[in-house]
Coordinates of C-alpha atoms in Angstrom, one line a residue:
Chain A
X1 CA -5.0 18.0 3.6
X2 CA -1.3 17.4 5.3
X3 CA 0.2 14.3 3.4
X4 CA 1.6 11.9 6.3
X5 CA 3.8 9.2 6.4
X6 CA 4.4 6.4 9.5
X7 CA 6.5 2.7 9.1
X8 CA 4.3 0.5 7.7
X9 CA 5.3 -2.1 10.6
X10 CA 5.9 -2.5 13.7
X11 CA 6.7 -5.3 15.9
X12 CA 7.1 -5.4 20.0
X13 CA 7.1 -8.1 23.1
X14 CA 4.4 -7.8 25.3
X15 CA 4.9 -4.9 28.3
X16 CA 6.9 -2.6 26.7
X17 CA 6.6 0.7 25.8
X18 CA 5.1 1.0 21.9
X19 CA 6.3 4.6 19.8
X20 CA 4.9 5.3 16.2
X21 CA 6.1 8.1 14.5
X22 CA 3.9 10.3 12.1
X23 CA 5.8 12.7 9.6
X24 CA 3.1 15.8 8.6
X25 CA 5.8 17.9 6.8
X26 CA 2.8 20.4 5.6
X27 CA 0.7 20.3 8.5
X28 CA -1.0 24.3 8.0
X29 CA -1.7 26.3 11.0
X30 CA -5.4 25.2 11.7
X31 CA -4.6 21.6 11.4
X32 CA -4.8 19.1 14.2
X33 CA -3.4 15.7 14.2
X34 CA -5.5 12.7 15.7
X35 CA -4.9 9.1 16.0
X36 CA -7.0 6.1 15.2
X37 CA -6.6 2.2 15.7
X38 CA -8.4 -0.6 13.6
X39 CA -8.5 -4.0 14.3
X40 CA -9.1 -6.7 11.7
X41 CA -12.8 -6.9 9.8
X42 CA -13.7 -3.2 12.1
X43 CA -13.9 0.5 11.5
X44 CA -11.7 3.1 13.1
X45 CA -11.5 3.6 16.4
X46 CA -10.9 7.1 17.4
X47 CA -7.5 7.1 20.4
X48 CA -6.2 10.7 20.9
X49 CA -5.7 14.0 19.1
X50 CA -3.8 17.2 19.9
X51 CA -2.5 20.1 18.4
X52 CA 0.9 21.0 20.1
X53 CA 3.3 19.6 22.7
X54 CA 1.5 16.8 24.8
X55 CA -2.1 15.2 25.4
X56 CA -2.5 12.5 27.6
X57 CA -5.3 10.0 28.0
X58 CA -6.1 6.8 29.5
X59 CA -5.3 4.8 26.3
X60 CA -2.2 7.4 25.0
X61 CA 0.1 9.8 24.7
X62 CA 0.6 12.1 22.0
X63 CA 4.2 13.9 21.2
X64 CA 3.7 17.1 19.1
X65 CA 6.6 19.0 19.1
X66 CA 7.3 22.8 18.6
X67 CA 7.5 22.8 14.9
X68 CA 4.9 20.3 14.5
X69 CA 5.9 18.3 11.5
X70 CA 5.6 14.9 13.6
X71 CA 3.9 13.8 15.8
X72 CA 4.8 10.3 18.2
X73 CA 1.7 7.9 19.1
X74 CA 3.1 6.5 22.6
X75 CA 1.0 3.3 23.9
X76 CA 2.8 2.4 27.4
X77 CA 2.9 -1.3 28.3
X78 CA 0.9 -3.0 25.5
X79 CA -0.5 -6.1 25.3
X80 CA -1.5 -8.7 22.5
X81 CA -4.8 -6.7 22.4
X82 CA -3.8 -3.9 21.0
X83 CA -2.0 -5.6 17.7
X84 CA -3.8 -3.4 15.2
X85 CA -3.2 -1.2 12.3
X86 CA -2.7 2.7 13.4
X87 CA -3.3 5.6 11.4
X88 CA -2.3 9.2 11.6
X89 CA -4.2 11.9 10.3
X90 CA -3.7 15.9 9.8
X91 CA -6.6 18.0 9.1
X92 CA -8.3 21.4 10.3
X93 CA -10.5 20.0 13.4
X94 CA -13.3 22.7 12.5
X95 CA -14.0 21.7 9.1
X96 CA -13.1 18.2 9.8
X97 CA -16.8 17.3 10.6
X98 CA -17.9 18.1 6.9
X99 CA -15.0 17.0 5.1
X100 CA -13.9 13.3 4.9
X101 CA -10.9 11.8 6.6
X102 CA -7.8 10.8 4.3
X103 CA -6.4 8.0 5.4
X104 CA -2.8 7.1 4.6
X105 CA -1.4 3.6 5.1
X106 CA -1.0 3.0 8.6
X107 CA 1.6 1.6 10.7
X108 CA 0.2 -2.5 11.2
X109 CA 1.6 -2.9 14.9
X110 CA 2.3 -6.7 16.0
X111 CA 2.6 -7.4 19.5
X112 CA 4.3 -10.4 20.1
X113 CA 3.7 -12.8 23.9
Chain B
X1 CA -18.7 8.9 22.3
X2 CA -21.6 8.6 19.5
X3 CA -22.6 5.6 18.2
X4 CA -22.6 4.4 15.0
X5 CA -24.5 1.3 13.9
X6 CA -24.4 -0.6 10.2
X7 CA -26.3 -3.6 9.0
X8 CA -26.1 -6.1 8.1
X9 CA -22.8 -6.9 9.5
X10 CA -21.9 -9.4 6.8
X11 CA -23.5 -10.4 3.7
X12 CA -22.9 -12.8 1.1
X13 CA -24.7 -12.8 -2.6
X14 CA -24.8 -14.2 -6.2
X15 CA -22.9 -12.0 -8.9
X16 CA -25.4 -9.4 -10.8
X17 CA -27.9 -8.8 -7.5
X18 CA -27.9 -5.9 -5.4
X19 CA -26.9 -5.0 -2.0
X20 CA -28.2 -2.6 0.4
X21 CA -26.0 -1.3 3.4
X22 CA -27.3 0.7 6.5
X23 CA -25.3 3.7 8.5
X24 CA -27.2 4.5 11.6
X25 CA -26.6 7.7 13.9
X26 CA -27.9 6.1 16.9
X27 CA -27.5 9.1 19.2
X28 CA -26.6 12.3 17.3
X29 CA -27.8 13.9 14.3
X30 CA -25.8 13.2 11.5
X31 CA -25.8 16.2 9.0
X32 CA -22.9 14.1 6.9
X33 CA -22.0 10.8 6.7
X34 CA -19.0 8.9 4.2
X35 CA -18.6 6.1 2.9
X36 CA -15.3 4.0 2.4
X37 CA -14.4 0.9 1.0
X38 CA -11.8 -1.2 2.4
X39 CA -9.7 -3.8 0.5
X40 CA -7.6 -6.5 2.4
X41 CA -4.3 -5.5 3.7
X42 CA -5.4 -1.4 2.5
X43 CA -6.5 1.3 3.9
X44 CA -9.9 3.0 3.8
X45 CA -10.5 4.8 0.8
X46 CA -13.1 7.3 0.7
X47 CA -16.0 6.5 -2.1
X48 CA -18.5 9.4 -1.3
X49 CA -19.6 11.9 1.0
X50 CA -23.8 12.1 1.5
X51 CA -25.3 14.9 3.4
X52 CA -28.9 14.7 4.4
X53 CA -31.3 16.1 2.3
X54 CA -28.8 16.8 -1.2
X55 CA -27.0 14.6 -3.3
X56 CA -23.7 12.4 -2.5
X57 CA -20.6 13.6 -3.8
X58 CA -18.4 11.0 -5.3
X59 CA -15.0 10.4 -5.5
X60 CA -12.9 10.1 -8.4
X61 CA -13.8 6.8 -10.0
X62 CA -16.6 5.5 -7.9
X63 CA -19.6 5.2 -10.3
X64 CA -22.4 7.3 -8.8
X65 CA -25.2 4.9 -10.9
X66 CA -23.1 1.0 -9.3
X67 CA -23.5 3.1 -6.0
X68 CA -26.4 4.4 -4.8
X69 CA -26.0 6.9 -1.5
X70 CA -29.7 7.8 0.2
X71 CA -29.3 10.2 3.1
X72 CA -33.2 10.9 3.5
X73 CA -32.9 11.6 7.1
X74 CA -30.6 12.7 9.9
X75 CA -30.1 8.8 11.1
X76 CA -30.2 7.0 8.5
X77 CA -27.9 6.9 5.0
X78 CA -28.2 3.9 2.9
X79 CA -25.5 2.3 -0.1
X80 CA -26.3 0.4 -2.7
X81 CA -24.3 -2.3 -4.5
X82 CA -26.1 -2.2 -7.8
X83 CA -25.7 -5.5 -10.1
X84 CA -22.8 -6.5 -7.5
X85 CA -19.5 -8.3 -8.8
X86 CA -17.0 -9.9 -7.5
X87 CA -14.6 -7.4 -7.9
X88 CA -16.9 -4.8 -5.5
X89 CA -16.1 -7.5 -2.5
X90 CA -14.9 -5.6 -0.2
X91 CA -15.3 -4.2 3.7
X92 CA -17.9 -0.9 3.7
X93 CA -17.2 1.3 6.5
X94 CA -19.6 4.8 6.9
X95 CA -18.8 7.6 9.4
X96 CA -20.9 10.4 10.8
X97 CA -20.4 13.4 12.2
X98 CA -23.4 16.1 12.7
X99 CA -25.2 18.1 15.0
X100 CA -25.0 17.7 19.3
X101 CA -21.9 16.4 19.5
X102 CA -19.5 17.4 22.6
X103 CA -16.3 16.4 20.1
X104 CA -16.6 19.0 17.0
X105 CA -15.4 18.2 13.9
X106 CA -14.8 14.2 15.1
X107 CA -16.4 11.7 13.2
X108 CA -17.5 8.1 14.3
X109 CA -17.1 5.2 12.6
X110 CA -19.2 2.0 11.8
X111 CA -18.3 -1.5 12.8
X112 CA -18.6 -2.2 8.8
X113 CA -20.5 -4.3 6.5
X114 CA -18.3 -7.6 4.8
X115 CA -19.6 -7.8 1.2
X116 CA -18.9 -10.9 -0.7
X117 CA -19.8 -11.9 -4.1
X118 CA -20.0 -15.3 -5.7

């Protein structure tokens, strides 16, 4: 599994545009890169996941560019809500369902009124 | 998205009793389920993976005999705290991912069990 690294923190104002960076230097070929958010004393909450240049949902948008080896989390206009931790994860989507998810650290994102 | 259910949500107990934690597919099969542990201000770490019908596999340095993985059916896998310590406080999360589900290969996470020990 693609070791990845994100800030541990992040802090923003309330409104603004929120961008996390995810480094996946040894993302393989088969490997897709999801997104998930916890909040405090809950489990992971699945947010987007892509394999190349841009997915788009109603929650996020996720950067992948051409080479791959980072991906950007992009939460537009947040709000006190979505202070949480973040975690990005690499892994081949059709072997993901039998093998466990690695989580790294996380980027704990603050979201200040 | 599927549901996953565990129970009790919180639970509190005297040092050297055991503990038994629920994982619930409530609308999907779930051929595999894990289990993580979560300390404060950490992220999940993965104790064991359980798919129905066989043994769990454990991680390196989660005591298979302290922590007792059932997966007897395609709903239901169990954990067990055996002879609980303080030290095994800690935030249980399980995930499923199995049969009949539109996402493949995602997995679904538990709301997660507190465990506290006096």
């Amino acid at each position: 599994l693609a070791k990845t690294t994100q800030p541990i923190s992040m802090d923003s104002y309330e409104g603004q545009e929120v961008n996390i960076t995810c480094s996946h230097n040894n993302i393989a070929t088969n490997d897709y890169i999801t997104w998930y958010q916890q909040f405090p004393s809950q489990g992971p909450r699945f947010i987007i996941q892509g394999y190349k240049t841009k997915v788009t949902n109603e929650v996020a948008s996720l950067f992948i560019p051409a080479d791959r080896k980072s991906s950007t989390l992009s939460l537009p206009r947040v709000s006190l809500s979505d202070t949480a931790v973040y975690y990005c994860l690499v892994g081949d989507l059709t072997t993901s369902g039998n093998t466990p998810l690695v989580f790294g650290k996380g980027t704990r994102l603050s979201v200040i009124a | 998205g599927a549901v996953v259910s565990q129970h009790p949500s919180r639970v509190i107990c005297k040092s050297g009793t055991s503990v038994k934690i629920e994982c619930r597919s409530l609308d999907f099969q779930a051929t595999t389920m894990f289990w993580y542990r979560q300390f404060p201000k950490q992220s999940l770490m993965l104790m064991a993976t359980s798919n129905e019908g066989s043994k769990a596999t454990y991680e390196q340095g989660v005591e298979k005999d302290k922590f007792l993985i059932n997966h007897a059916s395609l709903t239901l896998s169990t954990l067990t705290v055996t002879s609980a310590h303080p030290e095994d406080s800690s935030f249980y999360i399980c995930s499923a991912s199995g049969l009949d589900i539109p996402e493949v290969g995602e997995q679904f996470f538990g709301p997660g069990t507190r465990l506290t020990v006096l």
